[in-house]
């Protein structure tokens, strides 16, 4: 009868909201403990040059498995970390571990790291990143920061200052998930990005519908004109990779080339790929 009366609906709705709020609080508390204990770690997903299919870098993606909650997706815990003020320490932990791991990779491989919107309004973000790079001895010119359009909207002036400080030491800046959310081409005039990542929604439909194909080609032309590198996200099928390569897309990322893997597996993969080369001897 809850469905029949307006009041009943309100009660059911409230109970669901209460359950959801409880779950968020449980995740928040467990996440605080995990960050304090150093139990959140980066996995690494290869980014390839589409023509040669060679790996040119890796994106660090936060991974967390709680004893009671099990595996929790970053799509769930990152927004909670942001809302509850845990994103700063979480991000520093993951970047430190990522930089430590990436130090053992071949020197030409870059490390890409995601920044959340709230980190782009916090003027300490830049200092924290620079101090982690200094302490781990990781070359800032090998680091890329991924930000989204949403991240630039809250306080564009603050975001720009943080981004410019990072760029000054050679860190490169990517615009992530391009084409979804609050896209504004005006943003591309105001901000200088080194790289643009085409959201996987376009890649997913590139073989099926003409609009996606046209949009991707337009994005590629725009990137070329603006002097930006480009990476297509979420490539799962060979046919998608071929089509993107035909269109002149230089960079790719997705399950076709590799799923995110932990630091040890990533190092093993790199050693295998460079077997007999200078890398295998050096490490
Ligand atoms: P993102 O930065 O756009 O990262 C790409 C996401 O797409 C990752 O999901 C990756 O595992 C997934 N992916 C890669 N290739 C494929 C594919 O071929 N098919 C499909 N279906 N998915 C693919 P993940 O790891 O679950 O991360 C989700 C989001 O959480 C990330 O999206 C990013 O926004 C955020 N995130 C992850 N780690 C961090 C972090 O350390 N800090 C911050 N601030 N955000 C993070
Ligand atoms: Mg990303
Ligand atoms: Mg992305
Ligand atoms: Mg995304």
Short mmCIF file of C-alpha atoms and ligand atoms in Angstrom, two decimals:
data_model
loop_
_atom_site.label_atom_id
_atom_site.label_comp_id
_atom_site.label_asym_id
_atom_site.label_seq_id
_atom_site.Cartn_x
_atom_site.Cartn_y
_atom_site.Cartn_z
CA UNK A 1 0.00 0.00 0.00
CA UNK A 2 3.03 2.17 0.22
CA UNK A 3 2.75 2.67 -3.50
CA UNK A 4 -0.89 3.78 -3.32
CA UNK A 5 -0.70 6.59 -0.82
CA UNK A 6 1.50 9.59 -1.16
CA UNK A 7 2.45 9.34 2.48
CA UNK A 8 3.50 5.70 2.12
CA UNK A 9 5.77 6.63 -0.72
CA UNK A 10 7.45 9.27 1.40
CA UNK A 11 8.07 6.71 4.16
CA UNK A 12 9.57 4.15 1.77
CA UNK A 13 11.67 6.80 0.11
CA UNK A 14 12.96 8.04 3.45
CA UNK A 15 13.89 4.54 4.58
CA UNK A 16 15.84 3.98 1.37
CA UNK A 17 17.63 7.24 1.81
CA UNK A 18 18.47 6.32 5.37
CA UNK A 19 19.93 2.98 4.21
CA UNK A 20 21.96 4.75 1.56
CA UNK A 21 23.24 7.31 4.06
CA UNK A 22 24.24 4.52 6.43
CA UNK A 23 26.17 2.77 3.71
CA UNK A 24 27.98 5.98 2.80
CA UNK A 25 28.94 6.49 6.44
CA UNK A 26 30.18 2.89 6.68
CA UNK A 27 32.29 3.37 3.58
CA UNK A 28 33.58 6.70 4.88
CA UNK A 29 34.70 5.21 8.20
CA UNK A 30 36.33 2.18 6.60
CA UNK A 31 38.02 4.42 4.03
CA UNK A 32 39.47 6.68 6.73
CA UNK A 33 41.01 3.64 8.40
CA UNK A 34 42.29 2.30 5.08
CA UNK A 35 43.97 5.60 4.19
CA UNK A 36 45.55 5.86 7.65
CA UNK A 37 46.82 2.27 7.31
CA UNK A 38 48.06 2.84 3.76
CA UNK A 39 45.65 0.26 2.35
CA UNK A 40 44.61 2.11 -0.81
CA UNK A 41 46.95 1.43 -3.72
CA UNK A 42 47.23 2.37 -7.37
CA UNK A 43 46.76 -0.07 -10.19
CA UNK A 44 48.16 0.87 -13.58
CA UNK A 45 46.51 0.72 -16.99
CA UNK A 46 48.65 1.01 -20.13
CA UNK A 47 48.21 3.90 -22.57
CA UNK A 48 49.48 2.96 -26.03
CA UNK A 49 50.61 4.58 -29.24
CA UNK A 50 47.90 3.31 -31.61
CA UNK A 51 50.19 3.05 -34.64
CA UNK A 52 52.96 0.98 -33.09
CA UNK A 53 50.80 -0.47 -30.29
CA UNK A 54 53.67 0.30 -27.93
CA UNK A 55 52.94 1.28 -24.33
CA UNK A 56 53.94 4.91 -23.74
CA UNK A 57 52.66 5.38 -20.20
CA UNK A 58 50.22 4.25 -17.53
CA UNK A 59 47.23 5.78 -15.77
CA UNK A 60 47.18 5.21 -12.01
CA UNK A 61 43.74 4.12 -10.75
CA UNK A 62 43.03 3.85 -7.02
CA UNK A 63 42.08 0.39 -5.74
CA UNK A 64 40.69 -0.53 -2.35
CA UNK A 65 39.40 -3.82 -0.94
CA UNK A 66 37.98 -3.63 2.57
CA UNK A 67 37.91 -6.69 4.84
CA UNK A 68 34.17 -6.36 5.47
CA UNK A 69 32.88 -4.37 2.50
CA UNK A 70 34.97 -6.25 -0.07
CA UNK A 71 36.03 -4.53 -3.29
CA UNK A 72 34.68 -1.00 -3.52
CA UNK A 73 34.84 0.74 -6.89
CA UNK A 74 36.61 4.11 -7.10
CA UNK A 75 33.47 5.34 -8.86
CA UNK A 76 31.88 4.88 -5.41
CA UNK A 77 34.62 5.75 -2.92
CA UNK A 78 36.23 8.70 -4.72
CA UNK A 79 33.04 10.82 -4.61
CA UNK A 80 32.59 9.88 -0.92
CA UNK A 81 36.22 10.78 -0.21
CA UNK A 82 35.61 14.14 -1.84
CA UNK A 83 32.42 14.88 0.05
CA UNK A 84 33.80 13.81 3.41
CA UNK A 85 37.15 15.55 3.14
CA UNK A 86 39.34 12.46 2.73
CA UNK A 87 40.41 13.06 -0.85
CA UNK A 88 43.58 14.99 0.09
CA UNK A 89 45.27 12.27 2.17
CA UNK A 90 43.90 9.51 -0.09
CA UNK A 91 45.30 11.19 -3.17
CA UNK A 92 48.69 11.78 -1.56
CA UNK A 93 48.91 8.13 -0.54
CA UNK A 94 48.06 6.89 -4.04
CA UNK A 95 50.42 9.35 -5.76
CA UNK A 96 53.29 8.46 -3.46
CA UNK A 97 52.83 4.74 -4.17
CA UNK A 98 52.39 5.39 -7.88
CA UNK A 99 55.55 7.50 -8.12
CA UNK A 100 57.52 4.91 -6.17
CA UNK A 101 56.37 2.20 -8.58
CA UNK A 102 56.91 4.32 -11.69
CA UNK A 103 60.50 5.04 -10.69
CA UNK A 104 61.38 1.49 -11.80
CA UNK A 105 59.79 1.83 -15.24
CA UNK A 106 61.76 2.72 -18.37
CA UNK A 107 62.47 6.46 -18.29
CA UNK A 108 60.36 7.27 -21.35
CA UNK A 109 57.14 5.99 -19.71
CA UNK A 110 54.89 8.62 -18.21
CA UNK A 111 52.62 8.30 -15.20
CA UNK A 112 49.14 9.77 -15.40
CA UNK A 113 47.25 10.68 -12.25
CA UNK A 114 43.65 11.82 -11.65
CA UNK A 115 42.80 14.93 -9.64
CA UNK A 116 39.32 15.42 -8.19
CA UNK A 117 37.33 18.63 -8.55
CA UNK A 118 37.71 19.57 -4.87
CA UNK A 119 41.51 19.32 -5.19
CA UNK A 120 41.40 22.09 -7.77
CA UNK A 121 39.98 24.57 -5.28
CA UNK A 122 42.58 23.69 -2.63
CA UNK A 123 45.74 25.74 -3.10
CA UNK A 124 47.74 23.15 -1.10
CA UNK A 125 47.28 20.58 -3.86
CA UNK A 126 50.22 21.80 -5.91
CA UNK A 127 52.57 21.87 -2.91
CA UNK A 128 51.57 18.35 -1.91
CA UNK A 129 52.20 16.99 -5.39
CA UNK A 130 55.58 18.71 -5.70
CA UNK A 131 56.72 17.53 -2.29
CA UNK A 132 55.75 13.93 -3.10
CA UNK A 133 57.70 14.10 -6.37
CA UNK A 134 60.69 15.52 -4.56
CA UNK A 135 60.61 12.91 -1.81
CA UNK A 136 60.21 9.98 -4.22
CA UNK A 137 62.70 11.45 -6.70
CA UNK A 138 60.22 11.17 -9.55
CA UNK A 139 60.85 13.50 -12.50
CA UNK A 140 57.89 15.93 -12.82
CA UNK A 141 58.31 15.88 -16.60
CA UNK A 142 57.14 12.26 -16.52
CA UNK A 143 53.93 13.12 -14.67
CA UNK A 144 50.58 13.95 -16.23
CA UNK A 145 47.59 15.20 -14.28
CA UNK A 146 44.08 14.33 -15.48
CA UNK A 147 41.30 16.77 -14.68
CA UNK A 148 37.70 16.96 -15.82
CA UNK A 149 35.64 19.86 -17.03
CA UNK A 150 33.61 19.64 -13.82
CA UNK A 151 36.84 20.17 -11.90
CA UNK A 152 37.40 23.48 -13.63
CA UNK A 153 33.93 24.86 -13.03
CA UNK A 154 33.71 25.46 -9.28
CA UNK A 155 36.47 28.04 -9.17
CA UNK A 156 38.19 28.45 -12.55
CA UNK A 157 40.70 31.01 -11.25
CA UNK A 158 41.84 28.73 -8.44
CA UNK A 159 42.06 25.73 -10.80
CA UNK A 160 44.07 27.74 -13.29
CA UNK A 161 46.57 28.82 -10.64
CA UNK A 162 47.12 25.23 -9.46
CA UNK A 163 47.45 23.99 -13.02
CA UNK A 164 49.91 26.74 -13.98
CA UNK A 165 52.08 26.03 -10.92
CA UNK A 166 52.25 22.35 -11.89
CA UNK A 167 52.95 23.12 -15.51
CA UNK A 168 55.85 25.37 -14.55
CA UNK A 169 57.84 22.35 -13.30
CA UNK A 170 57.06 20.32 -16.41
CA UNK A 171 53.94 18.42 -15.33
CA UNK A 172 51.56 17.92 -18.23
CA UNK A 173 47.82 18.43 -17.97
CA UNK A 174 45.11 16.29 -19.61
CA UNK A 175 41.42 16.99 -19.97
CA UNK A 176 39.73 13.70 -18.94
CA UNK A 177 36.39 12.25 -20.07
CA UNK A 178 36.02 14.83 -22.80
CA UNK A 179 32.60 15.04 -24.36
CA UNK A 180 30.54 14.15 -21.30
CA UNK A 181 29.45 16.33 -18.44
CA UNK A 182 29.41 20.07 -18.85
CA UNK A 183 31.49 20.35 -21.99
CA UNK A 184 32.30 23.81 -23.11
CA UNK A 185 34.51 24.54 -26.05
CA UNK A 186 35.17 27.91 -24.45
CA UNK A 187 37.15 26.06 -21.78
CA UNK A 188 39.61 24.99 -24.44
CA UNK A 189 40.32 28.64 -25.23
CA UNK A 190 40.79 29.65 -21.60
CA UNK A 191 42.87 26.68 -20.48
CA UNK A 192 45.86 25.18 -22.18
CA UNK A 193 45.76 21.41 -22.07
CA UNK A 194 48.58 19.20 -23.27
CA UNK A 195 46.29 16.29 -23.95
CA UNK A 196 42.63 15.46 -24.35
CA UNK A 197 41.09 12.11 -23.46
CA UNK A 198 38.00 11.22 -25.49
CA UNK A 199 35.38 9.67 -23.23
CA UNK A 200 34.74 6.00 -23.74
CA UNK A 201 31.05 6.64 -24.50
CA UNK A 202 32.09 7.82 -27.99
CA UNK A 203 34.50 4.96 -28.49
CA UNK A 204 31.83 2.45 -27.45
CA UNK A 205 29.51 3.56 -30.24
CA UNK A 206 32.04 4.43 -32.94
CA UNK A 207 31.29 1.30 -34.97
CA UNK A 208 27.52 1.60 -34.65
CA UNK A 209 26.52 5.16 -35.22
CA UNK A 210 27.56 7.94 -37.51
CA UNK A 211 27.19 10.75 -34.96
CA UNK A 212 29.90 9.23 -32.71
CA UNK A 213 32.19 8.85 -35.69
CA UNK A 214 31.67 12.47 -36.73
CA UNK A 215 32.14 13.74 -33.19
CA UNK A 216 35.39 11.82 -32.78
CA UNK A 217 36.71 13.10 -36.12
CA UNK A 218 35.82 16.65 -35.14
CA UNK A 219 37.57 16.26 -31.77
CA UNK A 220 40.67 14.89 -33.52
CA UNK A 221 40.74 17.80 -35.97
CA UNK A 222 40.34 20.25 -33.11
CA UNK A 223 43.17 18.65 -31.13
CA UNK A 224 45.46 18.85 -34.10
CA UNK A 225 44.64 22.52 -34.61
CA UNK A 226 45.15 23.34 -30.96
CA UNK A 227 48.34 21.29 -30.73
CA UNK A 228 46.96 18.85 -28.16
CA UNK A 229 47.80 15.16 -27.90
CA UNK A 230 44.81 12.85 -27.82
CA UNK A 231 43.94 9.52 -26.23
CA UNK A 232 40.76 7.55 -26.89
CA UNK A 233 39.50 5.81 -23.72
CA UNK A 234 37.72 2.50 -23.30
CA UNK A 235 38.93 0.69 -26.44
CA UNK A 236 37.73 -2.90 -26.08
CA UNK A 237 37.68 -4.17 -29.64
CA UNK A 238 40.27 -4.43 -32.37
CA UNK A 239 37.83 -2.89 -34.87
CA UNK A 240 37.54 0.21 -32.69
CA UNK A 241 41.31 0.55 -32.50
CA UNK A 242 41.61 0.20 -36.27
CA UNK A 243 38.94 2.78 -36.96
CA UNK A 244 40.49 5.26 -34.54
CA UNK A 245 43.92 4.71 -36.08
CA UNK A 246 42.44 5.35 -39.54
CA UNK A 247 41.04 8.63 -38.29
CA UNK A 248 44.49 9.63 -37.08
CA UNK A 249 43.99 9.17 -33.34
CA UNK A 250 47.49 8.72 -31.89
CA UNK A 251 46.78 7.41 -28.40
CA UNK A 252 44.59 4.66 -27.00
CA UNK A 253 43.64 3.07 -23.70
CA UNK A 254 41.28 0.24 -22.86
CA UNK A 255 40.81 -3.41 -22.02
CA UNK A 256 42.01 -4.37 -25.53
CA UNK A 257 45.53 -3.27 -24.57
CA UNK A 258 45.42 -4.06 -20.89
CA UNK A 259 43.33 -3.90 -17.75
CA UNK A 260 44.57 -2.01 -14.71
CA UNK A 261 47.14 -4.18 -12.88
CA UNK A 262 49.03 -3.80 -9.62
CA UNK A 263 52.58 -2.46 -9.37
CA UNK A 264 54.26 -5.88 -9.39
CA UNK A 265 52.31 -7.17 -12.39
CA UNK A 266 52.97 -3.92 -14.25
CA UNK A 267 56.70 -4.21 -13.64
CA UNK A 268 56.60 -7.84 -14.78
CA UNK A 269 54.81 -6.81 -17.96
CA UNK A 270 57.36 -4.09 -18.68
CA UNK A 271 60.27 -6.45 -18.10
CA UNK A 272 58.70 -8.97 -20.48
CA UNK A 273 58.16 -6.27 -23.12
CA UNK A 274 61.75 -5.04 -22.81
CA UNK A 275 63.32 -8.46 -22.49
CA UNK A 276 66.92 -8.39 -23.65
CA UNK A 277 66.87 -4.59 -23.81
CA UNK A 278 68.61 -2.14 -21.55
CA UNK A 279 65.67 -2.02 -19.19
CA UNK A 280 65.89 -5.69 -18.22
CA UNK A 281 69.57 -5.28 -17.43
CA UNK A 282 69.20 -2.02 -15.57
CA UNK A 283 66.54 -3.14 -13.12
P1 LIG B 1 38.80 7.71 -15.34
O1 LIG B 1 39.89 8.59 -14.86
O2 LIG B 1 38.08 8.14 -16.57
O3 LIG B 1 39.47 6.27 -15.55
C1 LIG B 1 39.11 5.36 -16.55
C2 LIG B 1 38.14 4.33 -16.05
O4 LIG B 1 37.70 3.51 -17.12
C3 LIG B 1 38.76 3.37 -15.01
O5 LIG B 1 37.73 2.97 -14.13
C4 LIG B 1 39.18 2.20 -15.90
O6 LIG B 1 39.33 0.99 -15.19
C5 LIG B 1 38.00 2.15 -16.86
N1 LIG B 1 38.34 1.51 -18.13
C6 LIG B 1 39.54 1.47 -18.76
N2 LIG B 1 39.46 0.82 -19.93
C7 LIG B 1 38.19 0.41 -20.06
C8 LIG B 1 37.48 -0.34 -21.08
O7 LIG B 1 38.02 -0.76 -22.11
N3 LIG B 1 36.14 -0.55 -20.86
C9 LIG B 1 35.51 -0.10 -19.74
N4 LIG B 1 34.21 -0.37 -19.61
N5 LIG B 1 36.14 0.60 -18.76
C10 LIG B 1 37.47 0.86 -18.93
P2 LIG B 1 37.94 2.91 -12.56
O8 LIG B 1 39.31 2.42 -12.25
O9 LIG B 1 36.78 2.18 -11.98
O10 LIG B 1 37.90 4.44 -12.11
C11 LIG B 1 36.72 5.18 -12.24
C12 LIG B 1 36.98 6.65 -12.03
O11 LIG B 1 37.36 6.90 -10.67
C13 LIG B 1 38.13 7.20 -12.87
O12 LIG B 1 37.69 7.49 -14.18
C14 LIG B 1 38.47 8.45 -12.09
O13 LIG B 1 37.60 9.49 -12.39
C15 LIG B 1 38.22 8.01 -10.65
N6 LIG B 1 39.50 7.64 -10.02
C16 LIG B 1 40.17 6.46 -10.00
N7 LIG B 1 41.31 6.53 -9.29
C17 LIG B 1 41.40 7.82 -8.84
C18 LIG B 1 42.35 8.54 -8.03
O14 LIG B 1 43.42 8.02 -7.62
N8 LIG B 1 42.06 9.85 -7.76
C19 LIG B 1 40.94 10.45 -8.24
N9 LIG B 1 40.73 11.75 -7.93
N10 LIG B 1 40.03 9.82 -9.01
C20 LIG B 1 40.25 8.51 -9.30
MG1 LIG B 2 41.40 9.43 -15.80
MG1 LIG B 3 38.65 9.07 -18.23
MG1 LIG B 4 35.74 8.48 -16.15
#
